[in-house]
mmCIF file of C-alpha atoms and ligand atoms in Angstrom:
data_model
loop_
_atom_site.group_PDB
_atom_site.id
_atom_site.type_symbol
_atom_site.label_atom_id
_atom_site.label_comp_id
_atom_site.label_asym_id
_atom_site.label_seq_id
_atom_site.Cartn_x
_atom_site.Cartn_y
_atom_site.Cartn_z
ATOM 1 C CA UNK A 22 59.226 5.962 14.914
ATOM 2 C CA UNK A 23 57.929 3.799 12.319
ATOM 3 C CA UNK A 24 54.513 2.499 12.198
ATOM 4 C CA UNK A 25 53.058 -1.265 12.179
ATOM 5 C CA UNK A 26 51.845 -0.600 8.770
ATOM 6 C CA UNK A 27 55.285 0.913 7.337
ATOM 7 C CA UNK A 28 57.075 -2.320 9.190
ATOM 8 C CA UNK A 29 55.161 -4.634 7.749
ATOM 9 C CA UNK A 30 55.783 -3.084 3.943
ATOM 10 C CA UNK A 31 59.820 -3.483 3.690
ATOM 11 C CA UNK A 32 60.186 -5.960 0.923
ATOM 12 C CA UNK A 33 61.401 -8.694 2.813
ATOM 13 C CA UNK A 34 63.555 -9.991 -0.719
ATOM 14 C CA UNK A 35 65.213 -6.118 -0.933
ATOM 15 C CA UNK A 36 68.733 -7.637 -0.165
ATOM 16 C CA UNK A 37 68.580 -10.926 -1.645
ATOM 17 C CA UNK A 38 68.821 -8.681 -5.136
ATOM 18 C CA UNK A 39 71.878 -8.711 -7.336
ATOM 19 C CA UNK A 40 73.089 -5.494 -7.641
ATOM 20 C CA UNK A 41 71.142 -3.576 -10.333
ATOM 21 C CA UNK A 42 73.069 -2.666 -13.451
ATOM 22 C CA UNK A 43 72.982 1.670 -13.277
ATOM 23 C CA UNK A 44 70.207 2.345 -15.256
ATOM 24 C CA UNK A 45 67.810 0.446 -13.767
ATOM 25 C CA UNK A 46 69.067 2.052 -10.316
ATOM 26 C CA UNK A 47 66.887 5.061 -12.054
ATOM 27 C CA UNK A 48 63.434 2.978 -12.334
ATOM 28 C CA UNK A 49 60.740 4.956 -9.522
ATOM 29 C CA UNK A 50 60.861 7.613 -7.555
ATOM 30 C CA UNK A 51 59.366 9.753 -9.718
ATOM 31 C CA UNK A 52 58.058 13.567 -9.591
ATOM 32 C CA UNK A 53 54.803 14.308 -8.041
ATOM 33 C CA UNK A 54 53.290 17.180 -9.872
ATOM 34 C CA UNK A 55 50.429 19.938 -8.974
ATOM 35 C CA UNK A 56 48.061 20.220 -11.662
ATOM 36 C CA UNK A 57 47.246 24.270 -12.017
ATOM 37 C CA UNK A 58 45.180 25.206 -14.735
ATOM 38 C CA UNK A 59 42.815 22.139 -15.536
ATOM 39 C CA UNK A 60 42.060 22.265 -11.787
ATOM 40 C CA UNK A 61 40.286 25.602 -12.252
ATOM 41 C CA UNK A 62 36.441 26.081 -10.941
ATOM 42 C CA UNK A 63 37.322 23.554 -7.900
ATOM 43 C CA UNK A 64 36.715 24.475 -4.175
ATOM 44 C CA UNK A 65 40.022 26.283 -3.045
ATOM 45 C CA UNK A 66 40.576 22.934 -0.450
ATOM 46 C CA UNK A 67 40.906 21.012 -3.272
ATOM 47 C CA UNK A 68 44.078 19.838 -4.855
ATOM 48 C CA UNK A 69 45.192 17.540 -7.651
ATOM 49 C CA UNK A 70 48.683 16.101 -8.027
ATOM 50 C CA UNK A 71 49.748 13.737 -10.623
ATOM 51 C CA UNK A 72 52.471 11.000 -10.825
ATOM 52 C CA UNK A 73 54.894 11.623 -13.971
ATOM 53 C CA UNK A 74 55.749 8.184 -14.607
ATOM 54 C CA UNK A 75 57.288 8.565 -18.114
ATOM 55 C CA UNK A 76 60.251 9.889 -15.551
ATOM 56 C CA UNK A 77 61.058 5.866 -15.741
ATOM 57 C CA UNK A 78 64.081 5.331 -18.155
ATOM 58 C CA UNK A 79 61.967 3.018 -20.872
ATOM 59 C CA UNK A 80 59.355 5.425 -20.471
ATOM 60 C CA UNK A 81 56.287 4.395 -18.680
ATOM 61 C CA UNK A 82 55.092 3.149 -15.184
ATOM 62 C CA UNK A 83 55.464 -0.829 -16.158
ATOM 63 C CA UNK A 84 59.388 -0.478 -15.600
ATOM 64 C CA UNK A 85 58.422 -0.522 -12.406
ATOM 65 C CA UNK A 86 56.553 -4.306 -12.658
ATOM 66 C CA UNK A 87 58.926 -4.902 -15.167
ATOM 67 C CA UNK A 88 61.743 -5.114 -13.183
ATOM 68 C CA UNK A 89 59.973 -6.524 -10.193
ATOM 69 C CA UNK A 90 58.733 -9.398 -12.553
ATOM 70 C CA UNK A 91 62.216 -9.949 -13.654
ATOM 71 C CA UNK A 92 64.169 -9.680 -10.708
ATOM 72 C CA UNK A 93 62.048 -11.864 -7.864
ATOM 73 C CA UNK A 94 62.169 -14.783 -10.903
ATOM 74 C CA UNK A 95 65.659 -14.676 -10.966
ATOM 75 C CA UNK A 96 65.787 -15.068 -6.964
ATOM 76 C CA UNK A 97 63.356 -18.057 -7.782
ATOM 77 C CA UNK A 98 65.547 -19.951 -10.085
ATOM 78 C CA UNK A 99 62.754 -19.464 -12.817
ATOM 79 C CA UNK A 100 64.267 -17.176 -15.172
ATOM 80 C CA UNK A 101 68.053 -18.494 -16.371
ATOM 81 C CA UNK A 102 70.708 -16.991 -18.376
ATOM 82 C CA UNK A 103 69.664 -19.413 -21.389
ATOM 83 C CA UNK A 104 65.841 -18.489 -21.580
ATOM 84 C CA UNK A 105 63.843 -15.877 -23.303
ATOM 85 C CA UNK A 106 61.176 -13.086 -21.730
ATOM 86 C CA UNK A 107 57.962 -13.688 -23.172
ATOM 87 C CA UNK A 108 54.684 -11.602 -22.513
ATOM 88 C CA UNK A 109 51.546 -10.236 -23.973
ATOM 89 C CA UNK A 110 52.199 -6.815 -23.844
ATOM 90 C CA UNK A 111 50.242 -3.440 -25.622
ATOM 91 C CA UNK A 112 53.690 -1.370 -25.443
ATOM 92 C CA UNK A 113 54.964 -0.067 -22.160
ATOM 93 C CA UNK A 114 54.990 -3.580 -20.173
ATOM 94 C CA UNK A 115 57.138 -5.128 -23.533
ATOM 95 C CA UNK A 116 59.666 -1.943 -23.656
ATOM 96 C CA UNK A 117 59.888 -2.263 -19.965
ATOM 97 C CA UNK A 118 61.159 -6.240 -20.695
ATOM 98 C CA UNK A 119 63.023 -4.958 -23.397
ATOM 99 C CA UNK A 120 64.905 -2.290 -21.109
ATOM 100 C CA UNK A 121 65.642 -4.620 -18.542
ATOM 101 C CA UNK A 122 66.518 -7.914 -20.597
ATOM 102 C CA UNK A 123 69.318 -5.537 -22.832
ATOM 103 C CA UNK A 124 70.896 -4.385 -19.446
ATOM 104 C CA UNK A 125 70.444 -7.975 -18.227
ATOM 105 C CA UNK A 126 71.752 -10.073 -21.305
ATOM 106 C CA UNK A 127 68.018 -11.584 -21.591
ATOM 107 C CA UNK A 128 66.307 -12.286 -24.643
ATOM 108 C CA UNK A 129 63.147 -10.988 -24.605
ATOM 109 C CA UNK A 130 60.018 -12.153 -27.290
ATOM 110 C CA UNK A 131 56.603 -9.321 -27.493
ATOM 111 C CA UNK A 132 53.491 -10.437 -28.545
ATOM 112 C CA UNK A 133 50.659 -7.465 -29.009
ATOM 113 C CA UNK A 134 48.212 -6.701 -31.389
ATOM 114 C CA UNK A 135 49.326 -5.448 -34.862
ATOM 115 C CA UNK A 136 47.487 -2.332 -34.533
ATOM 116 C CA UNK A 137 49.848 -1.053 -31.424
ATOM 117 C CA UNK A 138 51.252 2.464 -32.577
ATOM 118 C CA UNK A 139 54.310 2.029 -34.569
ATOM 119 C CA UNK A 140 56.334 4.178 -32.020
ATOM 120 C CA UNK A 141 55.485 1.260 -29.483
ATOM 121 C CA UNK A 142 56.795 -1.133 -31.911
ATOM 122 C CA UNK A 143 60.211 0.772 -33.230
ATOM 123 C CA UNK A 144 60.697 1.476 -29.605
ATOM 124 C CA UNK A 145 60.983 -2.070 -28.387
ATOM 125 C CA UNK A 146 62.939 -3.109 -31.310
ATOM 126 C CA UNK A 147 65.336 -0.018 -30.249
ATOM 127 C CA UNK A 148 66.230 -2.029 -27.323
ATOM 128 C CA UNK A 149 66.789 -5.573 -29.155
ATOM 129 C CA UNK A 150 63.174 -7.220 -28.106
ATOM 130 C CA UNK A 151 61.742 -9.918 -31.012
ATOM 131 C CA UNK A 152 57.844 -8.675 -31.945
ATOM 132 C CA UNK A 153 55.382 -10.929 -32.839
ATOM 133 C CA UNK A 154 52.376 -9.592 -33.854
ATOM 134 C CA UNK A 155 48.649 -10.980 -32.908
ATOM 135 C CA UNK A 156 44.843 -10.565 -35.075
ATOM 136 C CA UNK A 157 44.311 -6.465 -34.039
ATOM 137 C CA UNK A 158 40.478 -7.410 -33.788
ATOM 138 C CA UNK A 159 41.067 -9.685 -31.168
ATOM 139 C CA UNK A 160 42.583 -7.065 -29.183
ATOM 140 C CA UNK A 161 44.845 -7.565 -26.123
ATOM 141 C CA UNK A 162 43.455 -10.928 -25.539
ATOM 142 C CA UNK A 163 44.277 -12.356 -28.789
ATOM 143 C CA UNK A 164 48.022 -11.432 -27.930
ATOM 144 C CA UNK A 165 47.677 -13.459 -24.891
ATOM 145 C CA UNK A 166 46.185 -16.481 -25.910
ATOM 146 C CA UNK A 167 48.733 -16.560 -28.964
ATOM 147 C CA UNK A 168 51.591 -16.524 -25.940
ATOM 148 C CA UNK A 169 50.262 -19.161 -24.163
ATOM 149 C CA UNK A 170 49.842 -21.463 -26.728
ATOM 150 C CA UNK A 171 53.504 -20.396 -27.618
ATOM 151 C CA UNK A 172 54.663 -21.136 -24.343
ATOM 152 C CA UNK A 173 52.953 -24.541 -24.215
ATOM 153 C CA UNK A 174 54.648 -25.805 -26.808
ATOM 154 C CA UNK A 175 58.096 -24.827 -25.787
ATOM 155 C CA UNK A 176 58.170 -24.705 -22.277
ATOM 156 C CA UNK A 177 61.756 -25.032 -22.113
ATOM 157 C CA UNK A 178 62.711 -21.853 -24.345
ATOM 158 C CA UNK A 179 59.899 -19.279 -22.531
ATOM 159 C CA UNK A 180 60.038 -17.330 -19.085
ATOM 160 C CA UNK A 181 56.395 -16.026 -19.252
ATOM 161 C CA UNK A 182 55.982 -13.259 -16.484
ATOM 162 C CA UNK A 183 52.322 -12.923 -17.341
ATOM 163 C CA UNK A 184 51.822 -9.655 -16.042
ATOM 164 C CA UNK A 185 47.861 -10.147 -15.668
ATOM 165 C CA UNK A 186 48.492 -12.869 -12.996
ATOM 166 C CA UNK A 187 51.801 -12.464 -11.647
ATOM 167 C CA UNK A 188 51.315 -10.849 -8.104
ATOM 168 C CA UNK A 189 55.146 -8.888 -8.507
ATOM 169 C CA UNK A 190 52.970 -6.457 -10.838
ATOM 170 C CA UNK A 191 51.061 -5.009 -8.179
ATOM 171 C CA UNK A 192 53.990 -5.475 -4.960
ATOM 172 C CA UNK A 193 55.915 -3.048 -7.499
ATOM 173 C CA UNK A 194 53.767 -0.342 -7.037
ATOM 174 C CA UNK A 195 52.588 -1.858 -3.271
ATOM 175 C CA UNK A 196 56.639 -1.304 -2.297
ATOM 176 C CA UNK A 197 57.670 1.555 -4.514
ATOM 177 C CA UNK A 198 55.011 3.891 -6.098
ATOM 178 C CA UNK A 199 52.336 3.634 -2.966
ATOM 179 C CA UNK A 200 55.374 4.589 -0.445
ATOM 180 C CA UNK A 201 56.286 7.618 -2.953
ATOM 181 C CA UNK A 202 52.912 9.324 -2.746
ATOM 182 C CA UNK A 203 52.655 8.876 0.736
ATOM 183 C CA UNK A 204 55.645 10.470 1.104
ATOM 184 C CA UNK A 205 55.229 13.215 -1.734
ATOM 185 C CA UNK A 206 52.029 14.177 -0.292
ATOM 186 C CA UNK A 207 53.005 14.377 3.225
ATOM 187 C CA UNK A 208 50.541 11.684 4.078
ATOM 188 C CA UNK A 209 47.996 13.952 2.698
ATOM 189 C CA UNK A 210 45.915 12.386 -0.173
ATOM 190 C CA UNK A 211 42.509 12.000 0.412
ATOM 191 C CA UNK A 212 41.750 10.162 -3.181
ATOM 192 C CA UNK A 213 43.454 7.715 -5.165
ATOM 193 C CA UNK A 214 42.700 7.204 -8.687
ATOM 194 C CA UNK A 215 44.078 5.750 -11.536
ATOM 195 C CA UNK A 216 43.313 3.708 -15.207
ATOM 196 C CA UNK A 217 43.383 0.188 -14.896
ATOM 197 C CA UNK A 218 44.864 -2.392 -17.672
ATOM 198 C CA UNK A 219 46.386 -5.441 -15.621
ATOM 199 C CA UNK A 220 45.125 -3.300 -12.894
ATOM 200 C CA UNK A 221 48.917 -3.347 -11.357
ATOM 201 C CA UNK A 222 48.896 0.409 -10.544
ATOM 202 C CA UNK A 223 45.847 0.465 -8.642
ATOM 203 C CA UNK A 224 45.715 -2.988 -6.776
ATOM 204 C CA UNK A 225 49.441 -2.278 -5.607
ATOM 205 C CA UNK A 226 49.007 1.458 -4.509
ATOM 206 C CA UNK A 227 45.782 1.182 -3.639
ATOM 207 C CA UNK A 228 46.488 -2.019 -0.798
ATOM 208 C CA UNK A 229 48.972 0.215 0.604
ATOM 209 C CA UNK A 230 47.458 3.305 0.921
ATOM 210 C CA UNK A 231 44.580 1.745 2.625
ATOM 211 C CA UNK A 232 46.572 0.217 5.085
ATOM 212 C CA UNK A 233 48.687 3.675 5.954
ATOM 213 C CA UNK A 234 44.807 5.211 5.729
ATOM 214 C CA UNK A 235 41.719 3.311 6.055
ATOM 215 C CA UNK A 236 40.013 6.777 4.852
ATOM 216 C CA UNK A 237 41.642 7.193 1.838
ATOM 217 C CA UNK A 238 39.006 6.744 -1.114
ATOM 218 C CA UNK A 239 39.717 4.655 -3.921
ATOM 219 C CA UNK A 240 38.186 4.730 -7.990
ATOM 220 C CA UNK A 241 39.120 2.977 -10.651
ATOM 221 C CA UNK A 242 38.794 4.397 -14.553
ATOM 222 C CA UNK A 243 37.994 2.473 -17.067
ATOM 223 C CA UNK A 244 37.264 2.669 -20.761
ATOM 224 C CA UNK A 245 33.190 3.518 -21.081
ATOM 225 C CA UNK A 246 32.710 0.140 -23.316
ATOM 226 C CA UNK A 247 34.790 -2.121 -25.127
ATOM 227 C CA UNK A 248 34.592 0.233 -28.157
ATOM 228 C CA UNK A 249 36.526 2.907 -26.460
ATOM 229 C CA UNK A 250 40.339 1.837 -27.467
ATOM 230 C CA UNK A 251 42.555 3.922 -24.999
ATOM 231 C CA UNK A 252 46.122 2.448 -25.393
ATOM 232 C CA UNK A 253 46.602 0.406 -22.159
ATOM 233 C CA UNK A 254 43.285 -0.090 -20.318
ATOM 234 C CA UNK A 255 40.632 -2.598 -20.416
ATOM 235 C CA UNK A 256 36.826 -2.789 -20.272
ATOM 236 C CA UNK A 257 36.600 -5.291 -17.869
ATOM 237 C CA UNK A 258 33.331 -6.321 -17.862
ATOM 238 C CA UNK A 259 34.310 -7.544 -21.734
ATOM 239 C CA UNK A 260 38.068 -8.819 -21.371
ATOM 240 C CA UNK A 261 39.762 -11.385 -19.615
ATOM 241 C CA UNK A 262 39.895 -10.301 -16.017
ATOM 242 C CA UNK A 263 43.465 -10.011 -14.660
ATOM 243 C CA UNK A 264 43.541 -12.511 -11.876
ATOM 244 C CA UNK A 265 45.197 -9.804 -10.034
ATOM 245 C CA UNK A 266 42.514 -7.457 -10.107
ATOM 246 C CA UNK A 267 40.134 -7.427 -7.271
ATOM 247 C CA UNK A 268 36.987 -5.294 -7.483
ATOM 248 C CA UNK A 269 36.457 -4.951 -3.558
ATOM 249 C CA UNK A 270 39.397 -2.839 -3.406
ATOM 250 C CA UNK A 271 37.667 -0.005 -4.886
ATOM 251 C CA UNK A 272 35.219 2.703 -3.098
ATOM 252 C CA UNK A 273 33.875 3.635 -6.849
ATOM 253 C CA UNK A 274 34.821 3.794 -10.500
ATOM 254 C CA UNK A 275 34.477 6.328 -13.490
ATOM 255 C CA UNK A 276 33.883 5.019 -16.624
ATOM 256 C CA UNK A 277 36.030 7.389 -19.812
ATOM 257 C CA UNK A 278 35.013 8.045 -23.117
ATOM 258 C CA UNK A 279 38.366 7.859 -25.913
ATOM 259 C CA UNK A 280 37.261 11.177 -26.926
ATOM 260 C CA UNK A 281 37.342 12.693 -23.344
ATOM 261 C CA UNK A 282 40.862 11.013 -23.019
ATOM 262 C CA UNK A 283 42.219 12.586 -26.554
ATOM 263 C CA UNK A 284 40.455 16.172 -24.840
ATOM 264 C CA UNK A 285 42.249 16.179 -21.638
ATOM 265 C CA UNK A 286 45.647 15.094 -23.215
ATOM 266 C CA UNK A 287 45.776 17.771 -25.282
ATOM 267 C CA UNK A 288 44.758 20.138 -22.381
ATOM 268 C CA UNK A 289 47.927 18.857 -20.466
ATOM 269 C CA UNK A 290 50.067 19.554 -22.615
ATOM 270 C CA UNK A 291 48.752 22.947 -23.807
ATOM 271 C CA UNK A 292 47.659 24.320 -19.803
ATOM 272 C CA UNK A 293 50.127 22.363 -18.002
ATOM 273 C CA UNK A 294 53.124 21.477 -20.405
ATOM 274 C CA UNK A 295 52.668 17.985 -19.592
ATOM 275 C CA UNK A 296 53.012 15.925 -22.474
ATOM 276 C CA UNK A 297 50.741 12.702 -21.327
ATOM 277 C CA UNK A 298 49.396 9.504 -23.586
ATOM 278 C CA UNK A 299 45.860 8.691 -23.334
ATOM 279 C CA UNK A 300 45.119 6.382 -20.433
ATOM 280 C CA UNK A 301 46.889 9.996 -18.771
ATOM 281 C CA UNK A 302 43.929 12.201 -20.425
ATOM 282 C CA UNK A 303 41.381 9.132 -19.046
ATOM 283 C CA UNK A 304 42.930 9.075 -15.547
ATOM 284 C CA UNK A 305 43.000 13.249 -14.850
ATOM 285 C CA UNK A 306 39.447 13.616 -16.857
ATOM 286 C CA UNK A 307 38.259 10.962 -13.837
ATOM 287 C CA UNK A 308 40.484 12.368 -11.141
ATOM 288 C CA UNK A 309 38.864 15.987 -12.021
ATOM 289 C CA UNK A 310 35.153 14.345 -11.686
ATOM 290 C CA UNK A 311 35.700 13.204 -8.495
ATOM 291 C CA UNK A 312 37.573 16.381 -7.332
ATOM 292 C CA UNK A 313 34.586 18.443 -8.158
ATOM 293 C CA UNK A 314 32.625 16.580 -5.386
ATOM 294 C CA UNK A 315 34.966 17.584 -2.401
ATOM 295 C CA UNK A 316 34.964 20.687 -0.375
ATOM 296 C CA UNK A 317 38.454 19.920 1.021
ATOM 297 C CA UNK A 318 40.605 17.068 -0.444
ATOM 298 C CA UNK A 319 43.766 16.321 -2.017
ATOM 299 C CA UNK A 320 43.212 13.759 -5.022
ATOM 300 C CA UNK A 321 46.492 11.872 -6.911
ATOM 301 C CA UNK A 322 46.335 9.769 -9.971
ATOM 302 C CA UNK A 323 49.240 8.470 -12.006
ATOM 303 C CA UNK A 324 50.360 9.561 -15.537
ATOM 304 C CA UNK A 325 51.207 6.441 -16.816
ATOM 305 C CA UNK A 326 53.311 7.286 -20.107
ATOM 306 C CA UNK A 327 54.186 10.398 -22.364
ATOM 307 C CA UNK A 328 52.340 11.885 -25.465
ATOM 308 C CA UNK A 329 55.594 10.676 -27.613
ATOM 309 C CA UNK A 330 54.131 7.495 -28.447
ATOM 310 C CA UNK A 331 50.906 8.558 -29.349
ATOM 311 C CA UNK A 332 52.030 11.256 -32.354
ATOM 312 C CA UNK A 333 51.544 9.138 -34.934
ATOM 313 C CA UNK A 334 47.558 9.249 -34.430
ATOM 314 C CA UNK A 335 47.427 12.577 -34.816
ATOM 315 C CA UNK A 336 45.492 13.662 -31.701
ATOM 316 C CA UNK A 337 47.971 16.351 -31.084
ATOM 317 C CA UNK A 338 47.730 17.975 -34.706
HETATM 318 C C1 LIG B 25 49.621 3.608 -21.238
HETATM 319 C C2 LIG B 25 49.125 2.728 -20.148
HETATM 320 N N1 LIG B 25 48.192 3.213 -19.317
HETATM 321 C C3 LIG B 25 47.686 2.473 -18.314
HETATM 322 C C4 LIG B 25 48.096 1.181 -18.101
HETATM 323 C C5 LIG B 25 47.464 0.389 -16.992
HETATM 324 O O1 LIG B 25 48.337 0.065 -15.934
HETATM 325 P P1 LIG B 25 48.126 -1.279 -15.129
HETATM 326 O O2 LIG B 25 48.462 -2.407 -16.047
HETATM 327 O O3 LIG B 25 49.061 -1.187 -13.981
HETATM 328 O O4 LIG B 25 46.686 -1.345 -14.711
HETATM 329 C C6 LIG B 25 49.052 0.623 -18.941
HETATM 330 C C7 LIG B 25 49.464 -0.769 -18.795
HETATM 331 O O5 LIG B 25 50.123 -1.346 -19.614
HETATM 332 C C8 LIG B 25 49.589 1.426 -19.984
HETATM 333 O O6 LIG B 25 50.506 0.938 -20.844
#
């Protein structure tokens, strides 16, 4: 029999959809995988599992929010056959548009920092999205104050998602990803952590594995200061807080060096075969602090894109 809780969480728009063209029938439900050989020195009750979200067809975990985004602004009336996508997006958010707007005949318009890795850039273009490209030393916030000033002065042309205040980001994950690792873990997991950007990922899965499990410990990781660039996640005690986010939600928080991101990376892939970006290296370093503290526990985070995107900076050489 079904629970109060997992009543209450069927997306009450899940049949007011359009059907989805096929390949974004393929976005979530992606593989839950035991991490072996970093895990090694914890207590045997301890175990670490890891979402592979670069499972996603454009990639990444933001197809996810991507296609949420998209889709509830079509059932709105706010996003019409004639008007472009635009967003401020480092990469995966932008490719996710780009993804959905080619198999949905939308335009779609990126604005990120010039200093995004060129495979970020090629790979949106790929899929037909327009890049425009912001000051890099303004950072992820220069891209989205160039948007909104865009936006403002063509209101008309623009459907702005704005993924940092749009609350479809985080009911992606509270529908889809939360339910998954429920499910994948047996209702097992103990600990819940993941890298925060918009903070999507952990405001959406964290909601709704606290109300399946009051117990259930949550931690945010973030960079260590706003000089530690790790492709995707903010320092926000220095950046323009998502008006998603919500600090309550968490039980604690480990703060990442870049260098401790680029370590672990390249310890997935060469232990584990898993071939992880950097906010992936950031989230297991974190998930692998707190896992040292338990006697018994079983601890996910989320892998939020693949190491293919990050070649070109040479951390893998
Ligand atoms: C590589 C990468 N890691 C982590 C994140 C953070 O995810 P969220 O925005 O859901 O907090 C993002 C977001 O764009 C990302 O691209």
């Amino acid at each position: 029999m079904a629970t109060k809780a997992q009543i209450l969480t069927v997306d009450p728009d899940r049949w007011r959809h359009p059907p989805r063209p096929p390949i974004l029938r393929q976005i979530g439900n992606t593989p839950l995988l035991k991490l072996e050989h970093v895990t090694a020195g914890l207590r045997p009750g301890v175990e670490v599992y890891a979402k592979a979200e670069w499972f996603n067809p454009g990639g990444s975990v933001k197809d996810r929010p991507a296609l949420r985004m998209i889709e509830q602004a079509e059932l709105r009336g706010e996003l019409t056959p004639g008007k472009a996508i635009i967003d401020a997006t480092s990469g995966n958010t932008g490719i996710g548009y780009a993804l959905v707007g080619a198999a949905k005949g939308y335009r779609v318009v990126l604005v990120m920092p010039e200093n995004v890795t060129s495979e970020r850039k090629q790979l949106a273009r790929a899929y037909g999205a327009e890049l425009i490209f912001s000051d890099p030393l303004e950072g992820q916030d220069g891209a989205i104050r160039l948007v909104r000033e865009m936006v403002a002065a063509h209101p008309e042309r623009y459907y702005y998602p704005n993924q940092y205040d749009n609350d479809d980001n985080w009911k992606a994950h509270y529908y889809g990803t939360a339910n998954e690792i429920w499910h994948q873990t047996r209702g097992r997991i103990t600990h819940f952590v993941a890298a925060i950007g918009t903070s999507g990922t952990f405001m959406g899965i964290s909601r709704r594995l606290r109300e399946l499990n009051p117990n259930v410990r949550l931690i945010t990781v973030e960079p260590a200061d706003e000089l530690q660039n790790i492709e995707g996640m903010k320092h926000m005690a220095t950046a323009i807080v998502p008006k998603i986010y919500d600090p309550a939600q968490k039980d604690g928080e480990v703060l990442v060096h870049a260098e401790q991101a680029h370590d672990m990376a390249r310890r997935l892939v060469r232990e584990e075969g898993l071939f992880v970006g950097l906010s992936a290296g950031a989230a297991v370093h974190a998930a692998l602090q707190v896992a040292r503290r338990l006697d018994h526990g079983l601890v996910v985070t989320v892998l939020p894109d693949s190491g293919a995107k990050y070649v070109s900076l040479g951390i893998f050489d």
